[in-house]
């Protein structure tokens, strides 16, 4: 992967960044995504945000090598604190856990006033993000699921507005767009999740009948049932 050729995962993120926008890539690592978008003249400008010194220096070096310092600002800081007020209209956060992405959004709420679109790619727990979007008046406008190098990723695209599509438990867990399409990566992901939950459930069957264990069993049984319903039912 480089600034001319992104991974399949980041290519999917890139295609949802609005053209001619000003965007911030949080956790930008080598700033591959900002460099890619600016070099292709897809965006006006970009901010590459990093909290860790090593990746921050790598991003500075990459942007200088590409001769893009006039279009890409590399900044060190925690989450959305690298963004000024009304400075960007799109934010991308890719390659982190869903819980971390939601904490970044929650802690940086004041920076979202001018933002029209969020493009989020959690490595795990997309559920956490959908739940945050629902609670904070953002609506999902697109979702994709893909497999790359043996790992399955989800990309969530959100814009401001109420999110009735996320009012159901199934939608929060599986994704309203993804559970309708049910492509190969989606089915593979949830069959693997079901297998893992069944393994844990089997272990719990021989565990003491504590309140905690009984609640965990019920929770896992419900999740397994939901997977079967969504994968096998044509209505979802």
C-alpha atoms as one frame of an Amber mdcrd trajectory, in Angstrom:
protein
   0.000   0.000   0.000   1.154   3.527  -0.817  -0.283   6.936  -1.721  -1.107
   5.779  -5.258  -2.600   2.415  -4.362  -4.563   1.964  -1.160  -5.639  -1.253
   0.497  -9.109  -2.486  -0.418 -10.255  -1.383   3.036  -9.045   2.209   2.634
 -10.218   2.366  -0.981 -13.706   1.656   0.302 -13.376   4.470   2.844 -12.035
   6.814   0.147 -14.984   6.368  -2.178 -17.361   7.782   0.448 -15.413  10.996
   1.046 -17.439  13.740  -0.691 -15.690  15.261  -3.705 -14.299  18.753  -3.248
 -14.651  18.453   0.524 -12.262  19.383   3.303 -11.704  16.299   5.408  -9.816
  15.131   8.458  -8.384  11.642   8.747  -8.081  10.758  12.425  -5.457   8.129
  13.208  -3.921   8.729   9.800  -0.740   6.680  10.324   1.382   7.372   7.196
  -1.222   9.823   5.834  -1.820   7.482   2.879  -5.519   8.342   2.642  -5.100
  12.155   2.674  -2.234  11.940   0.169  -4.244   9.643  -2.101  -7.274  11.948
  -2.114  -5.297  15.157  -2.633  -3.092  13.697  -5.388  -6.206  12.632  -7.286
  -7.644  16.144  -6.829 -10.725  14.624  -5.157 -10.702  17.012  -2.171  -9.798
  20.624  -1.469  -7.586  19.890   1.524  -6.988  17.390   4.302  -5.870  17.126
   7.906  -3.918  14.054   9.011  -4.332  13.630  12.764  -2.157  11.369  14.912
  -1.783  11.009  18.671   1.303   8.764  18.648   4.715  10.310  17.923   5.991
   7.593  15.546   3.027   7.616  13.136   2.859  11.418  13.418   6.468  11.707
  12.200   5.784   9.138   9.464   2.849  11.218   8.244   4.942  14.422   8.189
   7.649  12.646   6.201   5.145  11.168   3.729   3.398  14.484   3.062   6.741
  16.257   2.525   7.952  13.542   0.146   4.780  13.924  -1.901   5.121  17.713
  -1.990   1.664  18.159  -0.501   2.386  20.348   2.530   0.256  23.176   1.106
  -2.813  20.916   0.950  -2.339  18.509   3.868  -1.815  19.637   7.449  -0.310
  16.953   9.704  -1.215  17.531  13.345  -0.468  15.746  16.588  -3.283  15.500
  19.107  -5.888  13.272  20.684  -8.874  12.532  18.458 -10.784  15.521  17.147
  -8.738  18.071  19.088  -6.565  18.401  15.964  -9.503  20.023  14.145 -10.429
  23.691  14.384 -14.010  24.923  14.542 -15.772  24.774  11.135 -12.549  23.583
   9.527 -13.755  20.356   7.876 -17.002  18.961   6.510 -16.018  15.282   6.539
 -14.202  13.094   9.069 -12.751   9.652   8.459 -11.681   7.301  11.248 -10.410
   3.908  10.124  -8.609   0.919  11.600  -9.662   1.258  15.243 -12.098  -0.573
  17.479 -15.686   0.623  17.473 -15.568   1.597  21.145 -12.509   3.791  20.573
 -14.107   5.446  17.533 -17.238   6.266  19.537 -15.178   7.725  22.390 -13.335
   9.947  19.879 -16.653  11.171  18.486 -18.176  11.639  21.936 -15.189  13.563
  23.302 -15.046  15.734  20.190 -18.747  16.513  19.807 -18.090  20.246  19.764
 -15.999  19.777  16.598 -18.850  18.135  14.667 -20.953  21.270  14.110 -19.762
  21.852  10.540 -19.241  18.176   9.704 -21.695  16.818   7.159 -20.397  13.262
   6.844 -18.624  10.644   8.944 -16.891   7.699   7.253 -16.030   5.157   9.925
 -14.258   1.808   9.594 -14.182  -0.132  12.856 -12.085  -3.295  13.100 -14.504
  -4.643  15.706 -17.778  -3.628  17.389 -19.568  -1.704  14.649 -22.552  -2.084
  16.992 -21.005   0.545  19.316 -20.850   3.041  16.472 -24.421   2.445  15.293
 -25.629   2.882  18.859 -23.738   6.196  19.174 -25.110   7.426  15.839 -28.665
   6.642  16.929 -28.259   8.457  20.254 -26.602  11.505  18.686 -28.914  12.186
  15.760 -26.769  10.842  12.936 -28.253   8.576  10.294 -26.578   5.820   8.328
 -26.671   6.510   4.589 -24.495   3.596   3.453 -22.636   0.549   4.741 -20.215
  -1.896   3.185 -18.637  -5.103   4.397 -15.507  -6.557   2.818 -12.868  -9.183
   3.354  -9.168  -8.462   2.926  -6.209 -10.640   3.929  -8.461 -12.974   5.873
 -10.074 -10.200   7.933 -13.585  -8.821   7.592 -14.180  -5.074   7.858 -17.265
  -2.880   7.913 -17.448   0.696   6.627 -20.215   2.921   7.987 -21.203   6.223
   6.376 -23.330   8.655   8.370 -24.857  12.086   7.887 -26.784  14.341  10.242
 -30.411  13.460  10.839 -32.682  11.043  12.657 -31.927   7.383  12.133 -35.164
   5.324  12.124 -33.351   2.482  10.362 -31.353   1.907  13.570 -34.317   1.663
  15.938 -34.360  -2.153  15.818 -31.987  -4.413  17.767 -31.197  -6.357  14.576
 -30.248  -3.193  12.708 -27.866  -2.069  15.452 -26.111  -5.421  15.520 -26.021
  -6.369  11.841 -26.427  -3.024  10.065 -29.657  -2.085   8.222 -28.022  -2.028
   4.778 -25.775  -5.038   5.323 -28.499  -7.374   6.564 -30.585  -6.628   3.483
 -27.758  -7.354   1.074 -26.357 -10.342   2.991 -23.324 -10.764   0.767 -20.666
 -13.461   1.210 -18.523 -11.462   3.664 -21.590 -10.702   5.818 -22.667 -14.350
   5.985 -19.106 -15.481   6.734 -18.698 -12.926   9.530 -21.893 -13.867  11.313
 -21.415 -17.600  10.931 -18.016 -17.174  12.606 -19.562 -15.027  15.353 -22.288
 -17.614  15.890 -19.708 -20.398  16.131 -17.763 -18.424  18.738 -20.905 -17.643
  20.762 -21.952 -21.303  20.619 -18.534 -22.328  21.947 -18.878 -19.936  24.889
 -22.460 -21.098  25.478 -21.337 -24.728  25.581 -18.745 -23.822  28.209 -21.363
 -22.002  30.268 -23.624 -25.054  30.275 -21.242 -26.753  32.699 -20.682 -23.592
  34.767 -22.481 -22.926  38.093 -26.022 -21.534  37.859 -25.162 -18.053  39.087
 -27.320 -15.069  38.107 -24.469 -13.729  35.990 -24.008 -17.016  34.117 -27.723
 -17.406  33.519 -27.927 -13.865  32.106 -24.914 -14.550  29.869 -26.496 -17.767
  28.585 -29.742 -15.977  27.743 -27.861 -13.175  25.986 -25.857 -15.631  23.861
 -28.934 -17.709  23.016 -30.718 -14.558  21.822 -27.750 -13.502  19.685 -27.461
 -16.953  18.104 -31.195 -16.893  17.361 -30.861 -13.459  15.727 -28.035 -14.668
  13.480 -30.135 -17.623  12.327 -33.125 -15.372  11.664 -31.187 -12.775   9.699
 -29.139 -15.216   7.606 -32.005 -17.561   6.824 -34.970 -15.186   6.574 -35.565
 -13.454   3.252 -37.303 -10.528   5.010 -34.020  -9.224   6.436
